[in-house]
Amino acid sequence: SRDTIEDCMLSVFNQSYPDIEYIVIDGGSVDGTVDIIKKYESKIAKWVSEPDGGIYDAMNKGIKLALGDIIGILNSDDVYINDDVISEVVREFKNKDVDSIYGDLVYVRRDDLNKVVRYYNSGRFNRQRLSWGFMPAHPTLFVKRRIYDEFGLFKQEYKISGDFELIARIFGKGSISYSYINKPIIKMRTGGVSSSLRNKIKLNKEIYKACKENGIRTNYILLALRSIYKLSEPFPSKRLRKVKESE
């Protein structure tokens, strides 16, 4: 992620909240990513660069190394929308006394972080909608560390929807408490692993499997309806204003 990881890292370093343990997990990159990591080594608590079993293996490595009370995962294509995101998340945990917190996300062009192309509304999520395949935007999800200790880490047999399976496990089967921040807190570049048609089909198959494993009743019709809903969801102008206000 040589082309994007510096933006990601700077968005962490610029956070106003002072007590951040920043851990970087790299899969043994040879594209120059490690050079950028070394450039900011003094600001990183721990970093690892070695071959891994995929994105969920990498996330598990980071969780195992983390010592903090709250864990958030920021992919190398993503950035926090402003410098006060972590301060607001911590404040929300203190005020609401919940197990987890999530917010909205905006997709932006790969070459322009200020060009919003889609809005992910995590507010449409509730436990009942797990059967449709709905979930909070995973990069916006912050979870107390003890939840991972109690319910386990990401399952590596999932290649695309391991984040959904974890959410189905902790929100569905586990019924953990949560609070929703009603505004965007993450910018994500377009073009992720699940964006192709072939991978969308694989995604739905994995979501179906995750629901079955966690006692959530679903079928492929419900999952298809989710896709139709997402395509038809409007992009209200007030959400555009919300993005501008958050930056």
CSV table of C-alpha atoms in Angstrom, one decimal:
chain,number,residue,atom,x,y,z
A,1,SER,CA,0.0,0.0,0.0
A,2,ARG,CA,2.8,2.4,-0.8
A,3,ASP,CA,0.5,4.8,-2.5
A,4,THR,CA,-2.0,5.2,0.3
A,5,ILE,CA,-0.5,4.1,3.6
A,6,GLU,CA,1.1,7.5,4.4
A,7,ASP,CA,-2.3,9.2,4.2
A,8,CYS,CA,-3.6,6.6,6.6
A,9,MET,CA,-0.8,7.0,9.1
A,10,LEU,CA,-0.9,10.7,9.1
A,11,SER,CA,-4.6,10.6,9.9
A,12,VAL,CA,-3.7,8.6,13.0
A,13,PHE,CA,-0.7,10.8,14.0
A,14,ASN,CA,-2.9,14.0,13.7
A,15,GLN,CA,-5.6,12.8,16.1
A,16,SER,CA,-6.2,15.1,19.0
A,17,TYR,CA,-6.6,12.2,21.5
A,18,PRO,CA,-3.2,11.7,23.1
A,19,ASP,CA,-3.3,8.1,24.3
A,20,ILE,CA,-3.1,6.0,21.1
A,21,GLU,CA,-1.1,2.8,20.8
A,22,TYR,CA,-0.6,2.6,17.0
A,23,ILE,CA,0.2,-0.9,15.7
A,24,VAL,CA,1.0,-1.5,12.0
A,25,ILE,CA,0.7,-4.9,10.4
A,26,ASP,CA,2.2,-5.4,7.0
A,27,GLY,CA,2.2,-8.6,4.9
A,28,GLY,CA,5.8,-8.6,3.9
A,29,SER,CA,5.5,-5.9,1.3
A,30,VAL,CA,8.3,-5.2,-1.2
A,31,ASP,CA,6.7,-2.2,-2.9
A,32,GLY,CA,8.2,0.5,-0.6
A,33,THR,CA,5.5,0.3,2.1
A,34,VAL,CA,8.1,-0.7,4.7
A,35,ASP,CA,10.2,2.3,3.9
A,36,ILE,CA,7.2,4.5,4.7
A,37,ILE,CA,6.6,2.6,7.9
A,38,LYS,CA,10.3,3.1,8.9
A,39,LYS,CA,10.0,6.8,8.1
A,40,TYR,CA,7.5,7.2,11.0
A,41,GLU,CA,8.8,4.4,13.2
A,42,SER,CA,9.2,6.8,16.2
A,43,LYS,CA,5.5,7.4,16.2
A,44,ILE,CA,4.5,3.7,16.0
A,45,ALA,CA,4.1,1.6,19.1
A,46,LYS,CA,4.8,-1.7,17.3
A,47,TRP,CA,5.0,-2.8,13.7
A,48,VAL,CA,5.4,-6.2,11.9
A,49,SER,CA,6.2,-6.9,8.3
A,50,GLU,CA,6.0,-10.6,7.4
A,51,PRO,CA,4.0,-13.0,5.2
A,52,ASP,CA,0.5,-13.7,6.6
A,53,GLY,CA,-2.6,-15.6,5.8
A,54,GLY,CA,-4.6,-12.7,4.5
A,55,ILE,CA,-6.3,-9.6,5.8
A,56,TYR,CA,-8.1,-11.3,8.8
A,57,ASP,CA,-4.8,-13.0,9.9
A,58,ALA,CA,-3.2,-9.5,9.8
A,59,MET,CA,-6.1,-8.1,11.9
A,60,ASN,CA,-5.8,-10.9,14.4
A,61,LYS,CA,-2.0,-10.2,14.8
A,62,GLY,CA,-2.8,-6.6,15.6
A,63,ILE,CA,-5.5,-7.4,18.1
A,64,LYS,CA,-3.2,-9.9,19.9
A,65,LEU,CA,-0.5,-7.2,20.2
A,66,ALA,CA,-2.9,-4.5,21.4
A,67,LEU,CA,-2.7,-3.5,25.1
A,68,GLY,CA,-5.4,-0.8,25.1
A,69,ASP,CA,-9.0,-1.0,26.4
A,70,ILE,CA,-10.5,-0.1,23.0
A,71,ILE,CA,-9.5,-1.5,19.6
A,72,GLY,CA,-10.2,0.1,16.2
A,73,ILE,CA,-8.9,-1.2,12.9
A,74,LEU,CA,-8.0,1.2,10.1
A,75,ASN,CA,-7.1,-0.3,6.7
A,76,SER,CA,-4.3,1.2,4.7
A,77,ASP,CA,-6.7,2.7,2.1
A,78,ASP,CA,-8.7,4.5,4.8
A,79,VAL,CA,-8.3,7.7,6.8
A,80,TYR,CA,-10.1,9.3,9.7
A,81,ILE,CA,-12.3,12.1,8.5
A,82,ASN,CA,-10.9,14.7,10.9
A,83,ASP,CA,-8.4,15.0,13.8
A,84,ASP,CA,-11.0,14.6,16.6
A,85,VAL,CA,-12.5,11.2,15.6
A,86,ILE,CA,-10.8,9.2,18.4
A,87,SER,CA,-11.5,11.9,21.0
A,88,GLU,CA,-15.2,11.7,20.1
A,89,VAL,CA,-15.2,7.9,20.1
A,90,VAL,CA,-13.6,7.8,23.6
A,91,ARG,CA,-16.0,10.4,24.9
A,92,GLU,CA,-18.9,8.3,23.5
A,93,PHE,CA,-17.6,5.2,25.3
A,94,LYS,CA,-17.4,7.1,28.6
A,95,ASN,CA,-20.8,8.7,28.2
A,96,LYS,CA,-22.8,5.6,27.1
A,97,ASP,CA,-20.9,2.8,28.9
A,98,VAL,CA,-21.2,0.4,25.9
A,99,ASP,CA,-19.2,-2.5,24.5
A,100,SER,CA,-18.8,-1.0,21.0
A,101,ILE,CA,-19.3,2.2,19.0
A,102,TYR,CA,-19.6,2.7,15.2
A,103,GLY,CA,-20.4,5.6,12.8
A,104,ASP,CA,-21.0,6.3,9.1
A,105,LEU,CA,-18.4,6.1,6.3
A,106,VAL,CA,-17.9,7.8,3.0
A,107,TYR,CA,-16.3,6.3,-0.1
A,108,VAL,CA,-14.0,8.6,-1.9
A,109,ARG,CA,-12.1,8.5,-5.2
A,110,ARG,CA,-8.7,6.7,-5.0
A,111,ASP,CA,-7.0,9.8,-6.3
A,112,ASP,CA,-9.0,12.4,-4.4
A,113,LEU,CA,-9.8,12.0,-0.7
A,114,ASN,CA,-12.1,15.0,-0.9
A,115,LYS,CA,-14.3,13.6,-3.7
A,116,VAL,CA,-17.2,11.6,-2.1
A,117,VAL,CA,-18.8,9.0,-4.4
A,118,ARG,CA,-21.0,7.1,-1.9
A,119,TYR,CA,-22.2,7.3,1.6
A,120,TYR,CA,-22.5,4.3,3.9
A,121,ASN,CA,-25.2,4.8,6.5
A,122,SER,CA,-24.4,2.6,9.5
A,123,GLY,CA,-27.6,3.9,11.2
A,124,ARG,CA,-29.7,1.5,9.1
A,125,PHE,CA,-28.1,-1.4,11.1
A,126,ASN,CA,-29.9,-3.3,13.9
A,127,ARG,CA,-29.6,-6.9,15.1
A,128,GLN,CA,-32.7,-8.0,13.1
A,129,ARG,CA,-31.1,-6.8,9.9
A,130,LEU,CA,-28.1,-9.1,10.3
A,131,SER,CA,-30.3,-11.6,8.4
A,132,TRP,CA,-30.3,-9.2,5.4
A,133,GLY,CA,-26.5,-9.0,5.6
A,134,PHE,CA,-26.5,-5.5,7.0
A,135,MET,CA,-23.7,-4.5,9.3
A,136,PRO,CA,-22.1,-1.3,10.6
A,137,ALA,CA,-19.2,-0.1,8.4
A,138,HIS,CA,-16.4,-2.2,9.8
A,139,PRO,CA,-13.6,0.5,9.6
A,140,THR,CA,-15.8,2.7,11.8
A,141,LEU,CA,-16.3,0.0,14.5
A,142,PHE,CA,-14.5,0.3,17.8
A,143,VAL,CA,-14.8,-2.6,20.3
A,144,LYS,CA,-13.7,-3.0,23.8
A,145,ARG,CA,-10.7,-5.4,24.0
A,146,ARG,CA,-12.5,-7.8,26.4
A,147,ILE,CA,-15.1,-8.5,23.7
A,148,TYR,CA,-12.4,-10.2,21.6
A,149,ASP,CA,-11.2,-12.0,24.7
A,150,GLU,CA,-14.7,-13.3,25.2
A,151,PHE,CA,-15.9,-14.0,21.7
A,152,GLY,CA,-12.7,-14.7,19.8
A,153,LEU,CA,-11.0,-13.1,16.8
A,154,PHE,CA,-11.6,-13.1,13.0
A,155,LYS,CA,-12.1,-16.5,11.4
A,156,GLN,CA,-9.5,-16.9,8.7
A,157,GLU,CA,-11.5,-19.3,6.6
A,158,TYR,CA,-13.5,-16.3,5.5
A,159,LYS,CA,-11.8,-14.5,2.7
A,160,ILE,CA,-14.1,-11.5,2.2
A,161,SER,CA,-16.7,-11.4,4.9
A,162,GLY,CA,-14.8,-12.2,8.0
A,163,ASP,CA,-15.8,-8.8,9.3
A,164,PHE,CA,-19.5,-9.7,8.9
A,165,GLU,CA,-19.0,-13.0,10.6
A,166,LEU,CA,-17.4,-11.4,13.6
A,167,ILE,CA,-20.2,-8.8,13.8
A,168,ALA,CA,-22.8,-11.5,13.5
A,169,ARG,CA,-21.1,-13.4,16.3
A,170,ILE,CA,-20.7,-10.5,18.8
A,171,PHE,CA,-23.9,-8.5,17.9
A,172,GLY,CA,-26.2,-11.4,17.1
A,173,LYS,CA,-25.2,-14.4,19.2
A,174,GLY,CA,-23.3,-12.2,21.7
A,175,SER,CA,-25.8,-9.3,21.9
A,176,ILE,CA,-23.2,-6.8,22.9
A,177,SER,CA,-24.2,-3.3,23.6
A,178,TYR,CA,-23.5,-0.5,21.1
A,179,SER,CA,-23.9,3.2,20.4
A,180,TYR,CA,-24.1,4.9,17.0
A,181,ILE,CA,-22.3,8.1,16.1
A,182,ASN,CA,-24.7,9.7,13.5
A,183,LYS,CA,-22.1,11.1,11.1
A,184,PRO,CA,-19.2,9.9,9.0
A,185,ILE,CA,-15.9,9.2,10.8
A,186,ILE,CA,-13.9,7.4,8.1
A,187,LYS,CA,-13.1,8.0,4.5
A,188,MET,CA,-12.5,4.8,2.4
A,189,ARG,CA,-11.0,4.8,-1.0
A,190,THR,CA,-13.1,2.9,-3.6
A,191,GLY,CA,-11.9,-0.4,-5.2
A,192,GLY,CA,-11.8,-2.8,-2.2
A,193,VAL,CA,-11.5,-6.6,-2.4
A,194,SER,CA,-15.3,-7.1,-2.5
A,195,SER,CA,-16.0,-4.6,-5.3
A,196,SER,CA,-16.1,-7.0,-8.3
A,197,LEU,CA,-19.2,-9.0,-9.3
A,198,ARG,CA,-17.5,-12.3,-8.8
A,199,ASN,CA,-16.4,-11.3,-5.3
A,200,LYS,CA,-19.9,-9.9,-4.5
A,201,ILE,CA,-21.3,-13.4,-5.2
A,202,LYS,CA,-18.6,-14.9,-3.0
A,203,LEU,CA,-19.4,-12.3,-0.3
A,204,ASN,CA,-23.1,-13.3,-0.2
A,205,LYS,CA,-22.2,-17.0,0.1
A,206,GLU,CA,-19.9,-16.2,3.0
A,207,ILE,CA,-22.5,-14.0,4.7
A,208,TYR,CA,-25.0,-16.9,4.4
A,209,LYS,CA,-22.6,-19.2,6.0
A,210,ALA,CA,-21.8,-16.7,8.8
A,211,CYS,CA,-25.5,-16.3,9.5
A,212,LYS,CA,-26.0,-20.1,9.7
A,213,GLU,CA,-23.0,-20.5,12.0
A,214,ASN,CA,-24.3,-17.8,14.4
A,215,GLY,CA,-28.0,-18.9,14.5
A,216,ILE,CA,-29.3,-16.1,12.3
A,217,ARG,CA,-32.1,-17.1,10.0
A,218,THR,CA,-31.6,-15.9,6.4
A,219,ASN,CA,-31.8,-16.9,2.8
A,220,TYR,CA,-30.3,-15.8,-0.5
A,221,ILE,CA,-33.4,-13.8,-1.4
A,222,LEU,CA,-33.0,-11.6,1.7
A,223,LEU,CA,-29.3,-11.1,0.8
A,224,ALA,CA,-30.2,-10.2,-2.8
A,225,LEU,CA,-32.7,-7.6,-1.5
A,226,ARG,CA,-29.9,-6.0,0.5
A,227,SER,CA,-28.0,-5.5,-2.7
A,228,ILE,CA,-31.0,-3.9,-4.4
A,229,TYR,CA,-31.6,-1.7,-1.4
A,230,LYS,CA,-28.0,-0.5,-1.4
A,231,LEU,CA,-28.3,0.3,-5.1
A,232,SER,CA,-31.5,2.3,-4.7
A,233,GLU,CA,-30.5,4.2,-1.5
A,234,PRO,CA,-30.6,7.9,-2.2
A,235,PHE,CA,-27.7,10.2,-1.5
A,236,PRO,CA,-29.5,13.1,0.3
A,237,SER,CA,-27.9,16.5,0.2
A,238,LYS,CA,-28.1,16.7,4.0
A,239,ARG,CA,-25.5,13.8,4.1
A,240,LEU,CA,-23.2,15.8,1.9
A,241,ARG,CA,-23.5,18.7,4.4
A,242,LYS,CA,-22.8,16.2,7.2
A,243,VAL,CA,-19.6,15.2,5.4
A,244,LYS,CA,-18.5,18.8,5.1
A,245,GLU,CA,-19.3,19.5,8.8
A,246,SER,CA,-17.3,16.4,9.9
A,247,GLU,CA,-14.1,17.4,8.1
